[in-house]
């Protein structure tokens, strides 16, 4: 059997609705450190023994934290504990950094091209999505966003920068 499937025939391809469920419960970032770009970890059982992608038994981990678990530097118990109190939910934000490699970045929001605008989305004087130039040369741009749940309650703030 290929590496794309485990011994039970379970594919590594996780259905979109399960991924969305995991990301939401984990606060849209790594449960351990809060990085926004992450991957999915089967906690118990490990992927090789799993018969299904059970979102309640999975976590969202960044590459670095996932590697620590895979190499057994960190225990699955650490991930279980972090899953119960995800970093992004506790801190009400996630974070990461990106190298945009341009002094004049262009952001596409749907079909709309956004250039040289700090506040991209503003509703009733509240900035929902913004981008800021680096504070120092060579540093990344900062992208910030505010998100609410289906009932209009504050969910989290996100700042993607150093």
Short mmCIF file of C-alpha atoms in Angstrom, two decimals:
data_model
loop_
_atom_site.label_atom_id
_atom_site.label_comp_id
_atom_site.label_asym_id
_atom_site.label_seq_id
_atom_site.Cartn_x
_atom_site.Cartn_y
_atom_site.Cartn_z
CA UNK A 1 0.00 0.00 0.00
CA UNK A 2 1.32 3.51 -0.81
CA UNK A 3 2.24 6.18 1.74
CA UNK A 4 -0.99 7.95 0.80
CA UNK A 5 -3.03 5.31 2.68
CA UNK A 6 -2.60 3.57 6.01
CA UNK A 7 -3.03 -0.15 6.76
CA UNK A 8 -6.81 0.32 7.07
CA UNK A 9 -7.05 2.00 3.66
CA UNK A 10 -7.58 5.48 5.15
CA UNK A 11 -6.36 8.16 2.77
CA UNK A 12 -4.11 11.00 3.94
CA UNK A 13 -6.55 13.28 2.08
CA UNK A 14 -8.75 14.72 4.83
CA UNK A 15 -12.23 15.87 3.72
CA UNK A 16 -12.68 19.67 3.58
CA UNK A 17 -15.50 19.76 6.16
CA UNK A 18 -13.35 17.88 8.68
CA UNK A 19 -10.39 20.20 8.05
CA UNK A 20 -12.65 23.21 8.58
CA UNK A 21 -14.00 21.71 11.84
CA UNK A 22 -10.47 21.09 13.16
CA UNK A 23 -9.22 24.58 12.22
CA UNK A 24 -12.19 26.24 13.91
CA UNK A 25 -11.88 24.21 17.13
CA UNK A 26 -8.12 24.85 17.20
CA UNK A 27 -8.57 28.62 16.77
CA UNK A 28 -7.28 28.73 13.17
CA UNK A 29 -3.66 28.18 14.20
CA UNK A 30 -1.28 25.71 15.79
CA UNK A 31 -2.69 24.60 19.13
CA UNK A 32 0.77 24.72 20.71
CA UNK A 33 2.33 27.97 19.45
CA UNK A 34 -0.33 29.84 17.45
CA UNK A 35 1.29 29.88 14.00
CA UNK A 36 -1.35 30.39 11.32
CA UNK A 37 0.07 28.00 8.72
CA UNK A 38 -0.34 24.48 10.03
CA UNK A 39 -1.19 20.88 9.20
CA UNK A 40 -3.36 18.14 10.66
CA UNK A 41 -2.19 15.66 13.30
CA UNK A 42 -3.94 12.45 14.27
CA UNK A 43 -3.45 12.42 18.04
CA UNK A 44 -4.93 9.11 19.14
CA UNK A 45 -4.75 6.82 17.30
CA UNK A 46 -1.84 7.84 15.09
CA UNK A 47 -2.60 8.05 11.37
CA UNK A 48 -1.03 4.64 10.71
CA UNK A 49 -3.66 3.02 13.00
CA UNK A 50 -6.64 5.33 12.35
CA UNK A 51 -9.78 4.02 10.69
CA UNK A 52 -11.29 7.48 10.19
CA UNK A 53 -10.43 11.17 10.31
CA UNK A 54 -12.13 11.94 13.63
CA UNK A 55 -11.84 15.72 14.16
CA UNK A 56 -12.21 15.27 17.93
CA UNK A 57 -9.04 13.14 17.93
CA UNK A 58 -7.02 15.43 15.65
CA UNK A 59 -5.24 18.76 16.09
CA UNK A 60 -3.87 21.59 13.98
CA UNK A 61 -0.06 21.84 14.37
CA UNK A 62 2.53 24.00 12.63
CA UNK A 63 5.41 22.22 10.91
CA UNK A 64 7.81 22.77 13.79
CA UNK A 65 5.46 21.50 16.51
CA UNK A 66 4.31 18.61 14.27
CA UNK A 67 7.95 17.63 13.74
CA UNK A 68 8.56 17.61 17.51
CA UNK A 69 5.64 15.22 17.96
CA UNK A 70 6.66 13.01 15.01
CA UNK A 71 10.24 12.74 16.33
CA UNK A 72 8.82 12.01 19.82
CA UNK A 73 10.46 15.06 21.38
CA UNK A 74 6.97 16.03 22.52
CA UNK A 75 4.36 13.57 23.74
CA UNK A 76 0.86 13.13 22.39
CA UNK A 77 -0.28 14.16 25.90
CA UNK A 78 1.22 17.61 25.25
CA UNK A 79 -0.85 17.87 22.06
CA UNK A 80 -4.00 16.66 23.85
CA UNK A 81 -3.50 19.31 26.53
CA UNK A 82 -2.87 22.02 23.92
CA UNK A 83 -5.94 20.85 21.96
CA UNK A 84 -8.08 21.43 25.07
CA UNK A 85 -6.83 25.05 25.36
CA UNK A 86 -5.54 26.08 21.92
CA UNK A 87 -2.99 28.90 21.89
CA UNK A 88 -5.04 30.97 19.42
CA UNK A 89 -8.24 30.75 21.44
CA UNK A 90 -6.49 31.53 24.73
CA UNK A 91 -4.64 34.50 23.16
CA UNK A 92 -7.49 35.51 20.82
CA UNK A 93 -5.16 35.67 17.81
CA UNK A 94 -2.85 33.64 15.60
CA UNK A 95 0.39 34.83 14.00
CA UNK A 96 2.89 34.05 11.27
CA UNK A 97 5.27 35.86 8.92
CA UNK A 98 5.48 35.96 5.16
CA UNK A 99 8.12 37.36 2.85
CA UNK A 100 6.14 39.39 0.34
CA UNK A 101 9.40 40.42 -1.41
CA UNK A 102 8.00 43.66 -2.78
CA UNK A 103 7.91 47.27 -1.67
CA UNK A 104 4.54 47.65 -3.41
CA UNK A 105 2.54 44.48 -2.78
CA UNK A 106 -0.75 43.90 -4.54
CA UNK A 107 -3.52 42.14 -2.64
CA UNK A 108 -6.43 40.55 -4.47
CA UNK A 109 -9.76 40.47 -2.61
CA UNK A 110 -12.02 38.48 -4.92
CA UNK A 111 -11.78 40.23 -8.29
CA UNK A 112 -10.62 43.50 -6.69
CA UNK A 113 -6.98 44.57 -6.86
CA UNK A 114 -5.87 46.42 -3.72
CA UNK A 115 -2.64 48.45 -3.77
CA UNK A 116 -1.25 51.10 -1.41
CA UNK A 117 -4.28 50.93 0.90
CA UNK A 118 -3.82 50.34 4.64
CA UNK A 119 -7.43 49.51 5.58
CA UNK A 120 -8.76 46.94 3.12
CA UNK A 121 -12.10 46.21 4.82
CA UNK A 122 -13.75 48.63 7.25
CA UNK A 123 -17.29 48.24 8.62
CA UNK A 124 -18.89 50.96 10.74
CA UNK A 125 -15.48 52.51 11.50
CA UNK A 126 -14.06 49.13 12.64
CA UNK A 127 -11.08 47.93 10.63
CA UNK A 128 -11.71 44.27 9.78
CA UNK A 129 -8.77 43.66 7.44
CA UNK A 130 -5.63 45.78 7.04
CA UNK A 131 -2.08 45.61 5.71
CA UNK A 132 0.84 47.64 7.03
CA UNK A 133 4.27 48.27 5.54
CA UNK A 134 7.27 46.90 7.45
CA UNK A 135 8.54 49.04 10.32
CA UNK A 136 12.13 48.39 9.21
CA UNK A 137 13.65 47.64 5.81
CA UNK A 138 13.81 43.91 5.13
CA UNK A 139 11.02 43.06 7.55
CA UNK A 140 7.69 41.55 6.38
CA UNK A 141 4.42 43.38 5.89
CA UNK A 142 1.80 42.94 8.62
CA UNK A 143 -1.65 41.66 7.68
CA UNK A 144 -4.26 41.99 10.43
CA UNK A 145 -7.85 40.77 10.59
CA UNK A 146 -10.73 40.55 13.03
CA UNK A 147 -13.18 37.64 12.86
CA UNK A 148 -16.61 37.04 14.35
CA UNK A 149 -18.71 33.90 14.80
CA UNK A 150 -22.11 33.29 13.18
CA UNK A 151 -23.83 35.21 16.00
CA UNK A 152 -21.69 38.33 15.56
CA UNK A 153 -19.57 37.63 18.64
CA UNK A 154 -15.85 38.39 18.48
CA UNK A 155 -13.96 35.19 17.60
CA UNK A 156 -10.32 36.18 17.24
CA UNK A 157 -7.87 38.69 15.86
CA UNK A 158 -5.13 37.62 13.49
CA UNK A 159 -1.84 39.37 12.80
CA UNK A 160 0.44 37.81 10.23
CA UNK A 161 3.88 39.36 10.74
CA UNK A 162 7.09 38.85 12.71
#
